[in-house]
Coordinates of C-alpha atoms and ligand atoms in Angstrom, one line a residue:
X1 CA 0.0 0.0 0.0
X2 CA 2.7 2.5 0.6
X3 CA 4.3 2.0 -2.5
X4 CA 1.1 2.3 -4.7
X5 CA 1.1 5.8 -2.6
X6 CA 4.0 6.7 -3.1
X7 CA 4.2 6.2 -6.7
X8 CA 0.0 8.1 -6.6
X9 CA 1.9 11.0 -5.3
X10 CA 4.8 10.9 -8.3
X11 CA 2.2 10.6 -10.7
X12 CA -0.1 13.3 -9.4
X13 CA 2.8 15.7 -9.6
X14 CA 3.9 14.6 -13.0
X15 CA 0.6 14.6 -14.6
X16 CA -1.2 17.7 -12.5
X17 CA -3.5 15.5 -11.6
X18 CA -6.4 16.3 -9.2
X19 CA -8.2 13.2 -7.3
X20 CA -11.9 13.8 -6.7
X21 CA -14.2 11.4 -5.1
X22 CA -17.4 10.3 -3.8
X23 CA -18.2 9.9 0.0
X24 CA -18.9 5.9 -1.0
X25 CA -15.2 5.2 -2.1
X26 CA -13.2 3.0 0.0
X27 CA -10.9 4.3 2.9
X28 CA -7.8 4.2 1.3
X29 CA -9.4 6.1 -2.1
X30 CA -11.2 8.9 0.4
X31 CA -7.4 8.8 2.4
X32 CA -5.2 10.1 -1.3
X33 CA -8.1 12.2 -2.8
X34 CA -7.7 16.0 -3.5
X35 CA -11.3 16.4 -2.4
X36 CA -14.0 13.7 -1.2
X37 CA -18.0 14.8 -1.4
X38 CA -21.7 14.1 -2.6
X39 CA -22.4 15.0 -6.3
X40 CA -23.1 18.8 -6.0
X41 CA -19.8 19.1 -4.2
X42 CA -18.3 16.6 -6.9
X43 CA -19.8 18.8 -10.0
X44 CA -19.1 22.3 -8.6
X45 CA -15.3 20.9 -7.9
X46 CA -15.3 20.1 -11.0
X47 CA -16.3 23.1 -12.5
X48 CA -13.4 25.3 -10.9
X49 CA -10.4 22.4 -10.8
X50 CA -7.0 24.2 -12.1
X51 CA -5.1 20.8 -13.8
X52 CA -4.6 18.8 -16.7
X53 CA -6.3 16.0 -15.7
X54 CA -9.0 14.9 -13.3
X55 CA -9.0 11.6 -11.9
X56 CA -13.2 10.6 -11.2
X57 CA -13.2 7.8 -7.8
X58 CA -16.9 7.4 -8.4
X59 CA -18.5 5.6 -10.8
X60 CA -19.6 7.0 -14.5
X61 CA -22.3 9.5 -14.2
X62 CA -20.3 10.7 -12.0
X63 CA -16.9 11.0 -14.6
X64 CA -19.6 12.0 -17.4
X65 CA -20.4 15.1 -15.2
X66 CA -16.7 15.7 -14.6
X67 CA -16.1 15.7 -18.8
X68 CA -19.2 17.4 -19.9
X69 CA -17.8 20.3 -17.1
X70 CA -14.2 19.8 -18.7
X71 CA -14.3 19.4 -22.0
X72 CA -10.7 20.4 -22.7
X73 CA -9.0 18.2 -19.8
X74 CA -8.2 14.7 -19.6
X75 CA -10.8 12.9 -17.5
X76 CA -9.8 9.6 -16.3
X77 CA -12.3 7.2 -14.8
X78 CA -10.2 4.5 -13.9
X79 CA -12.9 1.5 -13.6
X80 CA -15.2 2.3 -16.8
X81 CA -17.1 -0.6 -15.7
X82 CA -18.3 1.2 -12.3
X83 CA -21.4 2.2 -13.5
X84 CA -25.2 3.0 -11.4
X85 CA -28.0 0.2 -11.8
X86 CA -30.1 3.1 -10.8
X87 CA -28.8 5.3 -13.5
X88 CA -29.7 2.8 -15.9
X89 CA -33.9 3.1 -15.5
X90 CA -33.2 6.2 -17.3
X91 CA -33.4 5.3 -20.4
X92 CA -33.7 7.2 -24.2
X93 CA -37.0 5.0 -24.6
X94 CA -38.5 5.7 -21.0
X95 CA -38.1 9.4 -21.0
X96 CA -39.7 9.7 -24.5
X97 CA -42.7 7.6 -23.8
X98 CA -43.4 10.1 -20.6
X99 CA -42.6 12.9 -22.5
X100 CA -45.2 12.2 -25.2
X101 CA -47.5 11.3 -21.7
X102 CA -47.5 14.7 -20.2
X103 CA -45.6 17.0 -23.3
X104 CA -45.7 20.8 -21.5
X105 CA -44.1 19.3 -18.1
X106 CA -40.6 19.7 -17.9
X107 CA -38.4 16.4 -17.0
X108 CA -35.8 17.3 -13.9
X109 CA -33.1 14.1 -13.6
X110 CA -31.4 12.9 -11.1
X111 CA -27.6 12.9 -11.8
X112 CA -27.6 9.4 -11.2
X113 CA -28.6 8.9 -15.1
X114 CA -26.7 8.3 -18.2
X115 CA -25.4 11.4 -20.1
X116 CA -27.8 10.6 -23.1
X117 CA -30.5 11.4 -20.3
X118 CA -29.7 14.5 -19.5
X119 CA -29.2 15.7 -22.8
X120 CA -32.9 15.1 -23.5
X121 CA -33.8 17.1 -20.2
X122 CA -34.5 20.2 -19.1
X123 CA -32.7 20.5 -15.4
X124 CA -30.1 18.4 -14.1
X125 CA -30.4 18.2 -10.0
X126 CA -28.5 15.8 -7.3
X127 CA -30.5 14.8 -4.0
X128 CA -28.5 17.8 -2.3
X129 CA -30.1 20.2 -4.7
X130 CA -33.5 18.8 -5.9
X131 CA -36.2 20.0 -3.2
X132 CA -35.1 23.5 -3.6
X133 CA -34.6 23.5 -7.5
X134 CA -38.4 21.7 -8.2
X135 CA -39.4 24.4 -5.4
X136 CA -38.3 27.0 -7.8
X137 CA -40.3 25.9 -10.8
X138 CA -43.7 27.4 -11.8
X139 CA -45.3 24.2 -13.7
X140 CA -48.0 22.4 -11.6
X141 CA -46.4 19.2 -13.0
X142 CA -43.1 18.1 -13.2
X143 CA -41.6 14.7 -14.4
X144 CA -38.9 13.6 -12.2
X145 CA -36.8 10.8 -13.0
X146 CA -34.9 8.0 -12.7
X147 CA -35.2 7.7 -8.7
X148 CA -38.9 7.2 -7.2
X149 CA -38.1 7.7 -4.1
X150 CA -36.3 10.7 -4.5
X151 CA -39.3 11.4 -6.6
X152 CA -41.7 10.7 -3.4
X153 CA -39.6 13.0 -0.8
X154 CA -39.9 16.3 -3.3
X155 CA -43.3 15.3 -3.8
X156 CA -43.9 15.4 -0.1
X157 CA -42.7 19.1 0.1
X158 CA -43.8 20.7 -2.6
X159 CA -47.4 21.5 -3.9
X160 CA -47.2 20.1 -7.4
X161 CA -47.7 17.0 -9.2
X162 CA -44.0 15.0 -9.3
X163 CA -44.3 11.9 -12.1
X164 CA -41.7 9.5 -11.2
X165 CA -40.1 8.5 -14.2
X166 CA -40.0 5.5 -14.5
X167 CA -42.4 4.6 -11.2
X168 CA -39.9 1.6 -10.3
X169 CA -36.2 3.6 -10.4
X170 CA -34.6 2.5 -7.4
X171 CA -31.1 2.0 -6.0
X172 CA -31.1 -1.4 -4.8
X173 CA -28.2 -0.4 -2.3
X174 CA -31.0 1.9 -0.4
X175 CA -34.3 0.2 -1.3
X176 CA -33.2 -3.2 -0.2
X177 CA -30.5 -2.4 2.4
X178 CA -31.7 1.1 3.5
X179 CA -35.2 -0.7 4.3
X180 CA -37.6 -0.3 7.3
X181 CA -36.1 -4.0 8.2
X182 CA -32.5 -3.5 8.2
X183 CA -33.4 0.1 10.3
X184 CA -35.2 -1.3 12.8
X185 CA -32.4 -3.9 13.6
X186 CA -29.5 -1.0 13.3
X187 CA -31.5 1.1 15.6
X188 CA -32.2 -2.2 18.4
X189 CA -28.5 -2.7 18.0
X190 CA -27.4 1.0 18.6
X191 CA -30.2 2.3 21.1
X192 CA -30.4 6.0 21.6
X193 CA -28.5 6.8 18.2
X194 CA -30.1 9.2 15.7
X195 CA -30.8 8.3 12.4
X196 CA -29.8 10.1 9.6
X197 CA -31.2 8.5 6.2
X198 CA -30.8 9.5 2.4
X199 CA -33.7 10.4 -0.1
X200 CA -32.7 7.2 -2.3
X201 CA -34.4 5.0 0.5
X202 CA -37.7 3.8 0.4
X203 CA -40.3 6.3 2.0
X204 CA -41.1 4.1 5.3
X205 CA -37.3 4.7 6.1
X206 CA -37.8 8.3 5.3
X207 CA -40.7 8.1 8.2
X208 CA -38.3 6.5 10.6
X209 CA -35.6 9.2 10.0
X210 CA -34.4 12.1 12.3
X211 CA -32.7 13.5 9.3
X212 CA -32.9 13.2 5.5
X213 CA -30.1 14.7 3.2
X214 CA -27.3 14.0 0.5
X215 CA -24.7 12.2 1.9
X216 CA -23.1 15.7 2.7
X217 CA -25.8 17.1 4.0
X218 CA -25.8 13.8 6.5
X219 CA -22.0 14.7 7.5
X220 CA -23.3 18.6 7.7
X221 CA -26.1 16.9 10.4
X222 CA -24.1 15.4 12.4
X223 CA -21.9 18.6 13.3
X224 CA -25.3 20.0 14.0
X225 CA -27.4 17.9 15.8
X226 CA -24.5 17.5 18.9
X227 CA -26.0 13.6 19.5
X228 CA -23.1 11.3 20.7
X229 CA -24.1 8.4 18.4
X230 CA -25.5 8.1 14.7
X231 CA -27.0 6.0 12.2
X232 CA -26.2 7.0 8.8
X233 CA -29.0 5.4 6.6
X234 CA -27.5 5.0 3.4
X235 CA -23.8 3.4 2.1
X236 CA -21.2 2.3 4.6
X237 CA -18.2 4.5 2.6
X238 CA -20.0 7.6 4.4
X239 CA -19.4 5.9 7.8
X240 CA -15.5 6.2 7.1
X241 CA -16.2 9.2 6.3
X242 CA -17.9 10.9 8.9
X243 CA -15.8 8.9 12.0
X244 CA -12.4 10.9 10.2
X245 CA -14.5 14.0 10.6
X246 CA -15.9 13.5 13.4
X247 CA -13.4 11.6 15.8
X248 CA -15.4 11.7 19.1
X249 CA -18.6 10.7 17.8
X250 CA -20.0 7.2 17.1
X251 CA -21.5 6.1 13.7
X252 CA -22.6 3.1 12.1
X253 CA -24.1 1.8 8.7
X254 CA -27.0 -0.1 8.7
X255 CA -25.5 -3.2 8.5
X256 CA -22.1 -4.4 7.1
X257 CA -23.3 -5.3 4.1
X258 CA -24.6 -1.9 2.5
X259 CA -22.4 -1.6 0.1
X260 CA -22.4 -0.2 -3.2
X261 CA -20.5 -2.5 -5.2
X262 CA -20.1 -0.3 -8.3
X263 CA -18.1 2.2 -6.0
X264 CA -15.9 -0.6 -4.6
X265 CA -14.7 -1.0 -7.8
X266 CA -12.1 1.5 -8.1
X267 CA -9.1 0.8 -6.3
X268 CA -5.8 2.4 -5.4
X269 CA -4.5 0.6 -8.0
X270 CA -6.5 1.3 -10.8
X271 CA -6.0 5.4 -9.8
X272 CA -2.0 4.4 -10.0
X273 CA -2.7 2.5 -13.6
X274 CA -4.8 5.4 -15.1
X275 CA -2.2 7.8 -14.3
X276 CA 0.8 6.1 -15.6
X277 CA -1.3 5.4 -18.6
X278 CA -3.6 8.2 -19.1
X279 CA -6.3 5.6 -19.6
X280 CA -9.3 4.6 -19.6
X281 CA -10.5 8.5 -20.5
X282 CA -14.0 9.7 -20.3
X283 CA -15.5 10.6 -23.9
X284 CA -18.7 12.0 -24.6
X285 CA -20.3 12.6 -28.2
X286 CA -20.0 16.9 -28.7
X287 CA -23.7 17.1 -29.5
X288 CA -25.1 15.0 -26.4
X289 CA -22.3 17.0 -24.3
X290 CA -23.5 20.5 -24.9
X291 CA -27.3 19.8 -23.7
X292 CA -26.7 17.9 -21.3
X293 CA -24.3 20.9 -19.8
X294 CA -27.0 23.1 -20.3
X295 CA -28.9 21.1 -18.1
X296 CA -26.7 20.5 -16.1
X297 CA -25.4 24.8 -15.7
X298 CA -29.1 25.0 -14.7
X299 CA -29.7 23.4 -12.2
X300 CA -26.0 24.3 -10.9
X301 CA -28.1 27.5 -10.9
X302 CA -31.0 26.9 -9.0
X303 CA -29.4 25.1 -6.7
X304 CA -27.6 28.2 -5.3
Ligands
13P401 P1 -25.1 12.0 -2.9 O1 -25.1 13.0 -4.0 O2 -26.0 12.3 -1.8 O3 -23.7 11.8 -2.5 O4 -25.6 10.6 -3.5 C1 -25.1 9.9 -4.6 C2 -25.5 8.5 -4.6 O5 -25.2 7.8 -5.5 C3 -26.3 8.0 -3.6 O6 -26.5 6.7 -3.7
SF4_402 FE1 -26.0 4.1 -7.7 FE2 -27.1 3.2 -5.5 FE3 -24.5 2.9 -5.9 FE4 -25.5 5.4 -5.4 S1 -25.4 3.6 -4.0 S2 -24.0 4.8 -7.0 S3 -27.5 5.2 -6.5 S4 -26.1 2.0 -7.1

């Protein structure tokens, strides 16, 4: 492991590489990265990053983001094969079929969707940014897509019509692991602890919650809410996370097993790899790149 970091650290010099990553990754990704956060943070990073190349630990919407911001750097995601199954509900056929279903409402996605998706959309949001950015539109109906449960919490808090598109998006990692079930026996485990539990989960775990945010928003909670113990409702990575930032305080996952495999998949040595080669690089067709940034720019907007 030292070597690999070691030789991270030659090749980050040599290459002006910056290392950004996603609050999921594992501990020794989080450990060498330049800056570690929830998609918001991820994209507005990536938006102001000063060096030839960014290095994406997160899986591809993620890296898509980072390219369509970037069009002139090298963007290295170095485990193409990290992708989102809940991305993937999102797709060409799906969105047209509910845009020909309601045509004058305009479709908000999730981040966690293919690039091809937002392209064909109107506003781009992340679960940090999309209560207040649907809060801001004027339409009485807006199609919201690929994450239903997302879907549900906006729906909850605002007084419009929000059409989950399609009505079974889910992240399996937070429908079946972030579930009333696995909730009930993290909280009989940990008496007394809060629970802190992300939009993605299904809306009974959203009723159990003390707190619902991004994952950021979960770390910003903790700082805030002074308890002594915590639950975080949603992938274990952010556990890591939040015991570096917060030292005296005790957290746990649900269970050990909520875990997002896609973002396990990039390693320390994969990063090391991509550097030395400049390989595997993000590419995005021009034409699907500039909408989707539009999208994108927007809600980047609106969700200031
Ligand atoms: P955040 O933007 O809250 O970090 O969520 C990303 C994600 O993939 C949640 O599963
Ligand atoms: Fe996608 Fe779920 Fe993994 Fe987040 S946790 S990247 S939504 S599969």
């Amino acid at each position: 492991m030292e070597e690999l970091v070691r030789k991270l650290e030659e090749l980050r010099k040599k290459r002006r590489a910056f290392i950004l990553a996603h609050n999921y990754q594992l501990p020794e990704v989080q450990d060498v990265a330049d800056y570690v956060g929830d998609s918001l943070e991820m994209a507005r990073v990536a938006k102001e990053v000063d060096s030839d190349v960014i290095v994406v630990a997160g899986v591809r919407f993620m890296a898509e983001v980072a390219k369509v911001l970037n069009p002139d750097k090298v963007v290295l995601h170095p485990e193409p094969a990290s992708g989102c199954p809940l991305a993937d509900y999102m797709t060409v056929e799906v969105i047209k079929r509910f845009k020909e279903l309601y045509p004058n409402a305009p479709l908000v996605t999730y981040v966690n969707s293919p690039i091809e998706a937002k392209a064909l959309s109107d506003i781009v949001v992340t679960s940090a940014s999309a209560l207040k950015v649907v809060s801001k539109l004027e339409d009485e109906v807006v199609l919201f897509g690929p994450d239903k449960n997302l879907a549900w919490y906006v729906s909850q808090r605002v007084d419009k019509e929000v059409v989950p598109v399609p009505p079974w998006g889910r992240c399996p990692v937070h429908e079946y692991l972030v579930s009333p079930y696995y909730l009930r026996k993290a909280k009989e485990k940990h008496p007394g602890c809060k629970l802190l539990v992300h939009p993605e989960a299904p809306p009974k775990s959203q009723e159990m919650a003390d707190f619902i945010g991004s994952t950021s928003q979960m770390l910003k909670a903790i700082g805030e809410l002074g308890a002594e113990c915590y639950i975080l409702g949603t992938e274990e990575g952010l556990s890591y996370r939040a015991r570096k930032l917060y030292p005296n305080v005790e957290v746990y996952p649900p269970d050990n097993r909520t875990i997002c495999i896609d973002m396990k998949k990039i390693t320390l040595d994969k990063i090391v790899k991509s550097l030395e080669t400049l390989k595997p690089q993000v590419k995005v067709d021009e034409s699907i790149a500039k909408r989707a940034l539009e999208a994108i720019e927007k809600g980047l907007e609106l969700a200031t």
